[in-house]
mmCIF file of C-alpha atoms and ligand atoms in Angstrom:
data_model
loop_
_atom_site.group_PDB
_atom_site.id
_atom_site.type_symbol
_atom_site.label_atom_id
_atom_site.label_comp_id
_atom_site.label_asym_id
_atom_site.label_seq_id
_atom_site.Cartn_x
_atom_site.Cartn_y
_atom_site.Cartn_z
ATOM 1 C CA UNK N 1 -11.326 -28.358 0.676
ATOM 2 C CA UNK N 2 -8.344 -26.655 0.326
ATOM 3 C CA UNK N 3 -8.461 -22.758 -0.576
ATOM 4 C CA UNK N 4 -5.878 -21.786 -3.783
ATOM 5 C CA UNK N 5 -2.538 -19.433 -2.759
ATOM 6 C CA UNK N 6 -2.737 -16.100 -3.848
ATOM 7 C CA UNK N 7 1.006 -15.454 -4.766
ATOM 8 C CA UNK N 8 1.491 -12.034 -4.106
ATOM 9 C CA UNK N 9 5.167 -12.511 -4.894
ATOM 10 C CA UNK N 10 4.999 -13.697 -8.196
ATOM 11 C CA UNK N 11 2.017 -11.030 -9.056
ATOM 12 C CA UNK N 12 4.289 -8.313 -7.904
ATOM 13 C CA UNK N 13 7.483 -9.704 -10.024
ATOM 14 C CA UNK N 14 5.228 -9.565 -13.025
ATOM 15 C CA UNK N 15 4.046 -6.234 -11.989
ATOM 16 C CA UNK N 16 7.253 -4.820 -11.805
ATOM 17 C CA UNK N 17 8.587 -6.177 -14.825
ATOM 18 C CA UNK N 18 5.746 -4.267 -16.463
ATOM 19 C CA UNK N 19 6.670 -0.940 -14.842
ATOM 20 C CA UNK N 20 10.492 -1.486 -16.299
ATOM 21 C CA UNK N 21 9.203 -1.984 -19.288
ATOM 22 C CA UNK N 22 6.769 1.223 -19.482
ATOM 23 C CA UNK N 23 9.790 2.999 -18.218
ATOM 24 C CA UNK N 24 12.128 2.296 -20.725
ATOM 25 C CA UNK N 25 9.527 3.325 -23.108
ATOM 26 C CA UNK N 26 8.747 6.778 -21.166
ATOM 27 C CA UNK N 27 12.663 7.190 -21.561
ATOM 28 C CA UNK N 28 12.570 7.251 -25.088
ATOM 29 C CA UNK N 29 9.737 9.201 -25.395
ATOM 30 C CA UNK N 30 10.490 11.797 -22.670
ATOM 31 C CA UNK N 31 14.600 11.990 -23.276
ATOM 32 C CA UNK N 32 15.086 11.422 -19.704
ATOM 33 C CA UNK N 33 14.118 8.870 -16.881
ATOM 34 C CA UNK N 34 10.808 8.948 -14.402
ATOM 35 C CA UNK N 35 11.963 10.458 -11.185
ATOM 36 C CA UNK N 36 11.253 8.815 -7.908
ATOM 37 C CA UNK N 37 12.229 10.435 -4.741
ATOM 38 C CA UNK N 38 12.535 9.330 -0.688
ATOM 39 C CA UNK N 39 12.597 11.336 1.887
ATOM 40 C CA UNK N 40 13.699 9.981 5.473
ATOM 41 C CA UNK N 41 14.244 12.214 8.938
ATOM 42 C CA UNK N 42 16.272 10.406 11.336
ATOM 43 C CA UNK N 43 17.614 7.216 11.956
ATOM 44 C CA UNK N 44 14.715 4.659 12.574
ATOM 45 C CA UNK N 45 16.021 1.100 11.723
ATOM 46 C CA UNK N 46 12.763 -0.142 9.831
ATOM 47 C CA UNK N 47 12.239 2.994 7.950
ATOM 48 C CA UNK N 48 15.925 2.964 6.970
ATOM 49 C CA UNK N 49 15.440 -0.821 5.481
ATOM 50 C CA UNK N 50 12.197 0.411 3.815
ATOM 51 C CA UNK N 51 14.410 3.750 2.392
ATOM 52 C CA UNK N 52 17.060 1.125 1.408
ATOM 53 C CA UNK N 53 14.730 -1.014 -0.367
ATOM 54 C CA UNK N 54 12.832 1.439 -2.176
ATOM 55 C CA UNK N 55 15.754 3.045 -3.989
ATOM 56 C CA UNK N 56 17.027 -0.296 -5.301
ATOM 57 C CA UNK N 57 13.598 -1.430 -6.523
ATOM 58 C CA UNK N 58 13.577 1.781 -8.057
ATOM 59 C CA UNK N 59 16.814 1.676 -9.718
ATOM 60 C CA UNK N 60 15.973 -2.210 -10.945
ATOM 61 C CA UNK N 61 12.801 -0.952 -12.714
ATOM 62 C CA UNK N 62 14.933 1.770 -14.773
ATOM 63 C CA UNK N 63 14.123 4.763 -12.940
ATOM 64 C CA UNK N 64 15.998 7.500 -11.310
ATOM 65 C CA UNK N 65 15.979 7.665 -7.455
ATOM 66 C CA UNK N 66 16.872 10.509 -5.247
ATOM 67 C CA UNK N 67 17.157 9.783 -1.569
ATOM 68 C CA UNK N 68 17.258 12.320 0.769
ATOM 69 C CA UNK N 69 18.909 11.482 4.366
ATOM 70 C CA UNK N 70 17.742 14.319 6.948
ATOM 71 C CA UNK N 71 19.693 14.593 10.727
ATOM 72 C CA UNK N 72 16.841 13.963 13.181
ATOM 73 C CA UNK N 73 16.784 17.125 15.006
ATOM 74 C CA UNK N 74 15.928 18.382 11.385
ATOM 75 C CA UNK N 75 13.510 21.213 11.794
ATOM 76 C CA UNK N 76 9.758 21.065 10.011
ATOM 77 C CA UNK N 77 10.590 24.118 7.997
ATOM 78 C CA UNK N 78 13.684 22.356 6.287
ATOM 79 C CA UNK N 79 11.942 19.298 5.872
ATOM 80 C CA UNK N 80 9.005 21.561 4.146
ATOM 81 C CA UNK N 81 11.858 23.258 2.052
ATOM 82 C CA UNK N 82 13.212 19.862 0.901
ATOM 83 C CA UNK N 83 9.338 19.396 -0.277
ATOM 84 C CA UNK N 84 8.891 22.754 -1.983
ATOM 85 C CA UNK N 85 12.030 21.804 -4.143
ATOM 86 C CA UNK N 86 11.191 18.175 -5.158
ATOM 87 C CA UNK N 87 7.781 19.845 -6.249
ATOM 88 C CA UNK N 88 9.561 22.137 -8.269
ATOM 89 C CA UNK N 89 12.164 20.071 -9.273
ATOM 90 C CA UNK N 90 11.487 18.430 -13.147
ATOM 91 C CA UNK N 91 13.181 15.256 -12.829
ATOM 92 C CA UNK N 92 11.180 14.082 -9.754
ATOM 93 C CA UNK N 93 7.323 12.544 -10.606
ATOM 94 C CA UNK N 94 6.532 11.259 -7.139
ATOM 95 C CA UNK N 95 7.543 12.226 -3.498
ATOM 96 C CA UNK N 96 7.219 10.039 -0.686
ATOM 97 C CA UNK N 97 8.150 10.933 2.635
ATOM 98 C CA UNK N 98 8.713 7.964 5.087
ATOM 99 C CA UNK N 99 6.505 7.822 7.889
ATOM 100 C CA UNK N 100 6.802 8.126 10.876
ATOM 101 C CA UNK N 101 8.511 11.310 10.809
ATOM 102 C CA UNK N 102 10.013 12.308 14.343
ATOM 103 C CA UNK N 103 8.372 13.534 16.947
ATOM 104 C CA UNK N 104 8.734 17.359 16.843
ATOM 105 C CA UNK N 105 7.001 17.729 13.288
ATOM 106 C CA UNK N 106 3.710 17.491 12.183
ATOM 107 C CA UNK N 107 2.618 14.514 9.864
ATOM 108 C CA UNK N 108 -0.091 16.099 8.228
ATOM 109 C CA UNK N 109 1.353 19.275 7.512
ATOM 110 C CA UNK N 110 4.081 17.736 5.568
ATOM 111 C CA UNK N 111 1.731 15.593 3.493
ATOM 112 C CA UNK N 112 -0.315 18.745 2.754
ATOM 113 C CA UNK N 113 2.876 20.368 1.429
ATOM 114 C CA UNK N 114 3.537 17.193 -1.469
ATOM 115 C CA UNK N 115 2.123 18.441 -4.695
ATOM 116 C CA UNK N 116 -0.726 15.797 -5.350
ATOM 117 C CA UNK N 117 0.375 15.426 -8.724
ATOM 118 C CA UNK N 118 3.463 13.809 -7.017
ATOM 119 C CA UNK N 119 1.963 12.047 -4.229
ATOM 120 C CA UNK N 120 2.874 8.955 -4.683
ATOM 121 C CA UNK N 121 1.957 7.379 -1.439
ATOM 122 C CA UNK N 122 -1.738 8.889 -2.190
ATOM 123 C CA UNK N 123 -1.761 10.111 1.558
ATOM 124 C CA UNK N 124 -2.641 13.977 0.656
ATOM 125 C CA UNK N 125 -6.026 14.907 1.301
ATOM 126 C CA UNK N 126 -6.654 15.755 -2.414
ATOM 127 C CA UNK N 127 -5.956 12.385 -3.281
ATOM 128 C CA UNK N 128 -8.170 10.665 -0.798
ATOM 129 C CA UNK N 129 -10.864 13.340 -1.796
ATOM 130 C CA UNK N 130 -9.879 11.963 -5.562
ATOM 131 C CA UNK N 131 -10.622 8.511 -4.757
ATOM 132 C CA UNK N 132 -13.815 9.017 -2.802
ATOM 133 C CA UNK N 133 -15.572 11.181 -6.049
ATOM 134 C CA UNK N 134 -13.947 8.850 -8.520
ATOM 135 C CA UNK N 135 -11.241 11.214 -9.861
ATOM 136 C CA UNK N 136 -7.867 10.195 -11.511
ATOM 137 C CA UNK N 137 -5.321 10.620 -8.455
ATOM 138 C CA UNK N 138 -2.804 8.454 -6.584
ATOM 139 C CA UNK N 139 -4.066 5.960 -4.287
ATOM 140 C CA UNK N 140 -2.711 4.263 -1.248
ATOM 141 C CA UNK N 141 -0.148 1.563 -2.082
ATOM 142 C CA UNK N 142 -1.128 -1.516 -0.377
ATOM 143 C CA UNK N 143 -4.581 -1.353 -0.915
ATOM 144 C CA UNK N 144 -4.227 -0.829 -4.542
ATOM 145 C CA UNK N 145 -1.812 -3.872 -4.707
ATOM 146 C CA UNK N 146 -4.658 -5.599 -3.056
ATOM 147 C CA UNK N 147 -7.204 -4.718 -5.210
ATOM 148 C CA UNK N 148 -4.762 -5.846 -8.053
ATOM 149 C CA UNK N 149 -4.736 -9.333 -5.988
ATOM 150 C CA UNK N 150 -8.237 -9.441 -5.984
ATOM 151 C CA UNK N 151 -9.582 -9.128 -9.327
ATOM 152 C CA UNK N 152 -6.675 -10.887 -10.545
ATOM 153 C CA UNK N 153 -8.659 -13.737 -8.792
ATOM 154 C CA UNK N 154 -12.351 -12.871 -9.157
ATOM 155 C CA UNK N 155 -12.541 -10.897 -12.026
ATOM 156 C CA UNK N 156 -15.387 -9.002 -11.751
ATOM 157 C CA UNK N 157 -15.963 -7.865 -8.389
ATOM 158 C CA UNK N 158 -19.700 -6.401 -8.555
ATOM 159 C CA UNK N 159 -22.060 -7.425 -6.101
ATOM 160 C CA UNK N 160 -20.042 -9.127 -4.076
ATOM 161 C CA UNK N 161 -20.274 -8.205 0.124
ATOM 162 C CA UNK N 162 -16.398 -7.465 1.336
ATOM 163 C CA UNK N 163 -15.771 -6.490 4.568
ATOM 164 C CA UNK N 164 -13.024 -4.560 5.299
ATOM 165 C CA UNK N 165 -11.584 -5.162 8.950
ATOM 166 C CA UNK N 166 -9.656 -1.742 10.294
ATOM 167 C CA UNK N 167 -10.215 1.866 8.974
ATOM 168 C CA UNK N 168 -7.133 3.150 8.928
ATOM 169 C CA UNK N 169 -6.202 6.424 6.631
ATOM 170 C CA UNK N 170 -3.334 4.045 4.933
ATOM 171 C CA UNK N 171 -4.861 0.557 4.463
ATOM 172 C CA UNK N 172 -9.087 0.367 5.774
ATOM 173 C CA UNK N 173 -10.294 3.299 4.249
ATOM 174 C CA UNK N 174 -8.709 3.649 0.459
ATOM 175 C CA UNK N 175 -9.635 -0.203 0.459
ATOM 176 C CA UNK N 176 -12.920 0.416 1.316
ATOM 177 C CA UNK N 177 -13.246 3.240 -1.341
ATOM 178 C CA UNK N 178 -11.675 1.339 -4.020
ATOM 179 C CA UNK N 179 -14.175 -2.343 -3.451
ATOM 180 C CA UNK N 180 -16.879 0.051 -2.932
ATOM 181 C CA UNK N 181 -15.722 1.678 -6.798
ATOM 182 C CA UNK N 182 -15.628 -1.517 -7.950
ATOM 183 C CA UNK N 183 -19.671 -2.094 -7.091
ATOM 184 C CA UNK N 184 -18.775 -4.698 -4.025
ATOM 185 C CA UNK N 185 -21.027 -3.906 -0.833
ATOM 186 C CA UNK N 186 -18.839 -2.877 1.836
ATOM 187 C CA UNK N 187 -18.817 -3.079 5.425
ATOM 188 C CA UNK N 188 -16.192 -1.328 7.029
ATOM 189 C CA UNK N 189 -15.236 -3.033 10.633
ATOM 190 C CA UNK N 190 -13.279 -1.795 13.443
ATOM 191 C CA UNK N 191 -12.172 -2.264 16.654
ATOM 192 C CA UNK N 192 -16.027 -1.111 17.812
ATOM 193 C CA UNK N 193 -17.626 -3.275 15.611
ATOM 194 C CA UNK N 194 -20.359 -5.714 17.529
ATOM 195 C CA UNK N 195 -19.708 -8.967 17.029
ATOM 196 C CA UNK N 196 -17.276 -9.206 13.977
ATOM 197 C CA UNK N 197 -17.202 -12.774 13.637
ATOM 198 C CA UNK N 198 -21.052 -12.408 12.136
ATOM 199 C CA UNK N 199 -19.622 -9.659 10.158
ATOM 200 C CA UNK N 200 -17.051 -11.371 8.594
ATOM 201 C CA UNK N 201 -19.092 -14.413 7.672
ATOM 202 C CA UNK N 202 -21.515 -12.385 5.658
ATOM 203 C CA UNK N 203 -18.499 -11.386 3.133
ATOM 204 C CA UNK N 204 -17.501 -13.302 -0.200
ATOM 205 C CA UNK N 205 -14.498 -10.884 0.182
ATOM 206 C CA UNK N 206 -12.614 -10.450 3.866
ATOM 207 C CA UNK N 207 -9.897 -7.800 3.865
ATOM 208 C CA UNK N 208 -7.830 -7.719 7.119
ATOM 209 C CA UNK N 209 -6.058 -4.517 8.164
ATOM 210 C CA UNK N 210 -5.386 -4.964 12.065
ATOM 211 C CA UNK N 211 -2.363 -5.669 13.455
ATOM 212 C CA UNK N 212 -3.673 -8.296 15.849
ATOM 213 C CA UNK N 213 -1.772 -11.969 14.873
ATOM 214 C CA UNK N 214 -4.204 -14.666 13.503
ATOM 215 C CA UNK N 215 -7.260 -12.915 14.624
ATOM 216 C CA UNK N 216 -9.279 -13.809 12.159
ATOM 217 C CA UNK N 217 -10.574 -17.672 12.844
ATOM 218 C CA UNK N 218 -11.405 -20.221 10.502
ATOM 219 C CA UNK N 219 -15.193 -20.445 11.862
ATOM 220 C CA UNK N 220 -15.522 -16.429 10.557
ATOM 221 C CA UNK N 221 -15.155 -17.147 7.327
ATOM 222 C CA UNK N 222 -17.689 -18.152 4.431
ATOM 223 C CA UNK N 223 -16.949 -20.929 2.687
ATOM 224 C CA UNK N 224 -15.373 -20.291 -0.799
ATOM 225 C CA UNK N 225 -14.855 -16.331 0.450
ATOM 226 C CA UNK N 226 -11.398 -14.667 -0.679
ATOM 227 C CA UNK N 227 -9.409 -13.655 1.927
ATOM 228 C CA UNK N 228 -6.585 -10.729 1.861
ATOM 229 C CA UNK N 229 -4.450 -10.652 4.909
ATOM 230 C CA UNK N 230 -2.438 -7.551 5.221
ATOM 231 C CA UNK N 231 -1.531 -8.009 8.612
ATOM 232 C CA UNK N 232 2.329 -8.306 9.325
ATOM 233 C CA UNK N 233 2.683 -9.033 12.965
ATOM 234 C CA UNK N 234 6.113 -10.623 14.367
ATOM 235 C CA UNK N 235 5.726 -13.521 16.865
ATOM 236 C CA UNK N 236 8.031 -15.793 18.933
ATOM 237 C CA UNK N 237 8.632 -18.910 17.061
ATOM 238 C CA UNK N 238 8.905 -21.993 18.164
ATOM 239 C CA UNK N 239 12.531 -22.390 18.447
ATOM 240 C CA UNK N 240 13.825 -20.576 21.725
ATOM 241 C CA UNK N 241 14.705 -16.720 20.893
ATOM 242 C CA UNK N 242 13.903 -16.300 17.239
ATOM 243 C CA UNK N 243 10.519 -14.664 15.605
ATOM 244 C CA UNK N 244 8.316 -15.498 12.789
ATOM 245 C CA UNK N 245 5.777 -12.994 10.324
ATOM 246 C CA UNK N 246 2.188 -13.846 10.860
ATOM 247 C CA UNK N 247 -0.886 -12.008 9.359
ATOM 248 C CA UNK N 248 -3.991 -10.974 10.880
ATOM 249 C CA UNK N 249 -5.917 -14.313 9.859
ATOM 250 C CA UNK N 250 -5.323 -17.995 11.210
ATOM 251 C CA UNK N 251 -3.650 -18.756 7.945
ATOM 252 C CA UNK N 252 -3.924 -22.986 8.108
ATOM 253 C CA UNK N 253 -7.248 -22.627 9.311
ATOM 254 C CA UNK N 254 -8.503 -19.715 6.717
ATOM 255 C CA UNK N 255 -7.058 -22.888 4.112
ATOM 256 C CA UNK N 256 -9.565 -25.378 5.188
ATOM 257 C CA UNK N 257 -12.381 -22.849 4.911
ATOM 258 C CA UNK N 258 -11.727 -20.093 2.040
ATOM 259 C CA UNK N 259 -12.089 -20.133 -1.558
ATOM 260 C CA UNK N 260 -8.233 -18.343 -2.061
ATOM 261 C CA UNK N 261 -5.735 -16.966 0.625
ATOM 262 C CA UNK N 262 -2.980 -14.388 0.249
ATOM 263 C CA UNK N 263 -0.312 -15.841 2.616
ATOM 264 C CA UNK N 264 1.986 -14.481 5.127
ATOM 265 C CA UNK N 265 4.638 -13.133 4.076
ATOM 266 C CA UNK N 266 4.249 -13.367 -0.009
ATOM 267 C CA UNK N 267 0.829 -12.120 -0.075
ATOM 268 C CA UNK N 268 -0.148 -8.702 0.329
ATOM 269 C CA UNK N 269 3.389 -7.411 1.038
ATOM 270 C CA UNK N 270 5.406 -7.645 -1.550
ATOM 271 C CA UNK N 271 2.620 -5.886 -3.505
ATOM 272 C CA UNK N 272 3.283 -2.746 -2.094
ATOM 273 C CA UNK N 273 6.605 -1.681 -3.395
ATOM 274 C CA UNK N 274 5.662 -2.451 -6.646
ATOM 275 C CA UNK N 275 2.755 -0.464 -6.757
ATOM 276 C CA UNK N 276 4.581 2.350 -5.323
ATOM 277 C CA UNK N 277 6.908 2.083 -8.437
ATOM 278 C CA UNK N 278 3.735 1.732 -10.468
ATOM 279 C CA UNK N 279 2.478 4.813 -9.231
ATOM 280 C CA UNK N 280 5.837 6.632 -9.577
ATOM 281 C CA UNK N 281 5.768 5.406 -13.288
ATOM 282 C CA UNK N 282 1.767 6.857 -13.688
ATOM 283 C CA UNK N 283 3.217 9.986 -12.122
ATOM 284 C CA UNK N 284 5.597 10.050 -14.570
ATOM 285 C CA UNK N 285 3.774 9.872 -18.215
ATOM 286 C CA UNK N 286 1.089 12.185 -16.631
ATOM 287 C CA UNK N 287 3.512 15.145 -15.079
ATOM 288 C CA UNK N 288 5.160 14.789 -18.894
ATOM 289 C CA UNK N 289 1.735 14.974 -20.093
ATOM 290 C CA UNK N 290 2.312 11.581 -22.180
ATOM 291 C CA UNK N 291 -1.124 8.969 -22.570
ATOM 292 C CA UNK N 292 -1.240 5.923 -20.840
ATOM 293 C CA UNK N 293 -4.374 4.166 -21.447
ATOM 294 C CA UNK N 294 -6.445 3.457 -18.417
ATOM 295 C CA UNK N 295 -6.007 -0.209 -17.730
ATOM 296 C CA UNK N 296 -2.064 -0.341 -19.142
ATOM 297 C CA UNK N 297 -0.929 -1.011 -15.795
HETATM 298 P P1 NAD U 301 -3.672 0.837 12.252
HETATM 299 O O1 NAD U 301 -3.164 0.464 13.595
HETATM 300 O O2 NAD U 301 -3.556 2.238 11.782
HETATM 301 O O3 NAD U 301 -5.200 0.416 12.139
HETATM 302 C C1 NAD U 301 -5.686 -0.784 12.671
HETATM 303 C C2 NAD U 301 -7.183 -0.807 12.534
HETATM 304 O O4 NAD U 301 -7.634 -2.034 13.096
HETATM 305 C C3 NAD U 301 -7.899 0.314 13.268
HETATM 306 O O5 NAD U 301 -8.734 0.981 12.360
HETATM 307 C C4 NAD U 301 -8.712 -0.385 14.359
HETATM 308 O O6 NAD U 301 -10.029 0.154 14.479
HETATM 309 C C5 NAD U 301 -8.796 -1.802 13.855
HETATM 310 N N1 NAD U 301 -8.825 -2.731 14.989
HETATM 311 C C6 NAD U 301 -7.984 -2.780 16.052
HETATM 312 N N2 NAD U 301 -8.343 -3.767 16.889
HETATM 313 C C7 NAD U 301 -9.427 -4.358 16.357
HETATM 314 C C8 NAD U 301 -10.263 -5.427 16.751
HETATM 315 N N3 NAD U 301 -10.040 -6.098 17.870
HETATM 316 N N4 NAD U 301 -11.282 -5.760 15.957
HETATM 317 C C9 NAD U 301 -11.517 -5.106 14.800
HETATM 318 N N5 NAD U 301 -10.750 -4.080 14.373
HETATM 319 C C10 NAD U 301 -9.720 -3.703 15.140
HETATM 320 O O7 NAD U 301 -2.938 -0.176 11.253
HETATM 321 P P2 NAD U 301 -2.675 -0.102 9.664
HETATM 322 O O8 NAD U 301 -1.593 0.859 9.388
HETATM 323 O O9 NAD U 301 -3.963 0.006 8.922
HETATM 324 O O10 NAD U 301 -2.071 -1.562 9.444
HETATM 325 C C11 NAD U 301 -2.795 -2.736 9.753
HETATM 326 C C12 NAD U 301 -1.911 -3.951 9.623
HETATM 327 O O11 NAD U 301 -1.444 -4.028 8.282
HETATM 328 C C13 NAD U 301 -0.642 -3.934 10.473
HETATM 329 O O12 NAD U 301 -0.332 -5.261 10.850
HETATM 330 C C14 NAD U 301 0.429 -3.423 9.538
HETATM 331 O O13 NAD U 301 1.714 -3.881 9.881
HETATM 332 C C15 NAD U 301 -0.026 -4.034 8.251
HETATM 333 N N6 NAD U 301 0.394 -3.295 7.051
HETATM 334 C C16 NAD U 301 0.958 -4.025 6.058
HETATM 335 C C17 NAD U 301 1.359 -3.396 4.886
HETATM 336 C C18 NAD U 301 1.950 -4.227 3.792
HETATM 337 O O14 NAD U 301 2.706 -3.754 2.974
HETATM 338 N N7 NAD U 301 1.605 -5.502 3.707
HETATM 339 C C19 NAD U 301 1.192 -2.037 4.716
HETATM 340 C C20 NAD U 301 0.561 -1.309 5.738
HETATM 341 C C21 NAD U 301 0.168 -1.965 6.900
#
């Protein structure tokens, strides 16, 4: 048997077609354009590409975006007072603040400044505290997008056991919350977990979060089970000097073994910018007080 390819990459094109779309229509009902902005502190070469990346994705899906490049020995009050204005400011519906900030400055203090009704990254405590009661909020990007992947595939995704490897704030614990909203029983494992491999074979749904390349073996999972890798771990490849992307799951074996696989890259990841300008767009119609039926996008 060989399991199906979830395309990530062509789920998020369609996705973010859709958010263009919704734009252009919140345009001509607002009289001016949903507001995204990005805020980066120093010089980091990653965060820069992600900055980079954002803004034109952004821009593609017709809305504005307002980047704001900080010196690194930025202090936490400016940052903060960069925050208070984009909460004040009207043409801005979501905030995000690229992590990691340097340092000298406290991560969770700047979150806790956002306003939630901007947070677009869903990283304030209000929205996780949305999320866990079942309150409209902002949630996590790449967990959402993988949600999106899986009922995409399954449908309906009550009953089913999922088992959600790493609890990080970002990726293992929104997931968790959102297959557990979705009536799915969920284990959440760890790096203390006993004996994951048993763990992981009990689940019709496997959601890797580590960081640990091709962790996951083919002999963990169930037969048939749906597996979401969102594991993006660089590797030396087999040509002398170069790297390749690999996930958290033994990809060709997870194939001979799972029902469907997201792949790496062109699973998970390309799913996460595009919800981000998904959320952006949600941020949008509700700070303008405009209805957008649950379930649009
Ligand atoms: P993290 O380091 O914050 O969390 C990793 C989690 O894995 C921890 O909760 C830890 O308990 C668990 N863990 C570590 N070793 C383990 C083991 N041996 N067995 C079981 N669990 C173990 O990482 P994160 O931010 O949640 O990211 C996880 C992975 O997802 C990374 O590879 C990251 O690059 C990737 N990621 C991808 C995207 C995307 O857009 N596709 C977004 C965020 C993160």
């Amino acid at each position: 048997m060989t399991a199906a390819i979830i395309d990530g990459k062509a789920f998020a094109a369609t996705l973010r077609a859709k958010v263009g779309e919704l734009a252009r229509a919140f345009e001509a009902k607002s009289g001016r354009k949903a507001g995204l902005a990005v805020v980066l502190v120093g010089e980091d070469p990653a965060s820069q590409v992600y900055v980079r990346s954002k803004g034109k994705s952004t821009l593609e899906a017709g809305m504005a975006s307002f980047e704001h490049k900080l010196p690194v020995e930025t202090t936490e009050a400016d940052l903060l007072a960069v925050v208070e204005q984009l909460n004040t400011d009207p043409a801005v519906d979501g905030i995000l603040v690229q992590l990691p900030l340097p340092s000298h400055m406290d991560e969770q203090k700047v979150i806790a400044a956002i306003n939630p009704d901007k947070d677009v990254d869903g990283f304030h405590v209000i929205s996780a505290g949305r999320l866990a009661v079942g309150q409209p909020g902002f949630v996590p990007c790449t967990p959402l997008g993988c949600l999106m992947l899986l009922k995409d595939r399954l449908g309906s995704l009550s009953g089913l056991d999922a088992v959600v490897i790493g609890r990080s704030n970002i990726v293992g614990k929104p997931m968790a919350q959102l297959l557990l909203a979705e009536s799915c029983t969920v284990t959440i494992a760890h790096s203390r977990t006993k004996d994951l491999p048993d763990v992981v074979r009990r689940a019709d749904i496997v959601v890797a979060a580590v960081g640990r390349p091709e962790m996951v073996k083919a002999d963990w999972i169930k037969p048939g089970a749906t597996v979401i890798d969102v594991g993006i771990n660089r590797v030396p490849a087999a040509e002398a000097g170069k790297t390749r992307l690999v996930g958290d799951v033994d990809y060709a074996g997870a194939m001979s073994v799972a029902g469907a696989v997201t792949p790496v890259p062109g699973g998970v990841g390309p799913m996460t910018i595009a919800v981000l300008l998904r959320n952006a767009l949600v941020a949008a119609y509700r700070n303008a007080g405009l209805a957008l039926a649950d379930g649009t996008i």
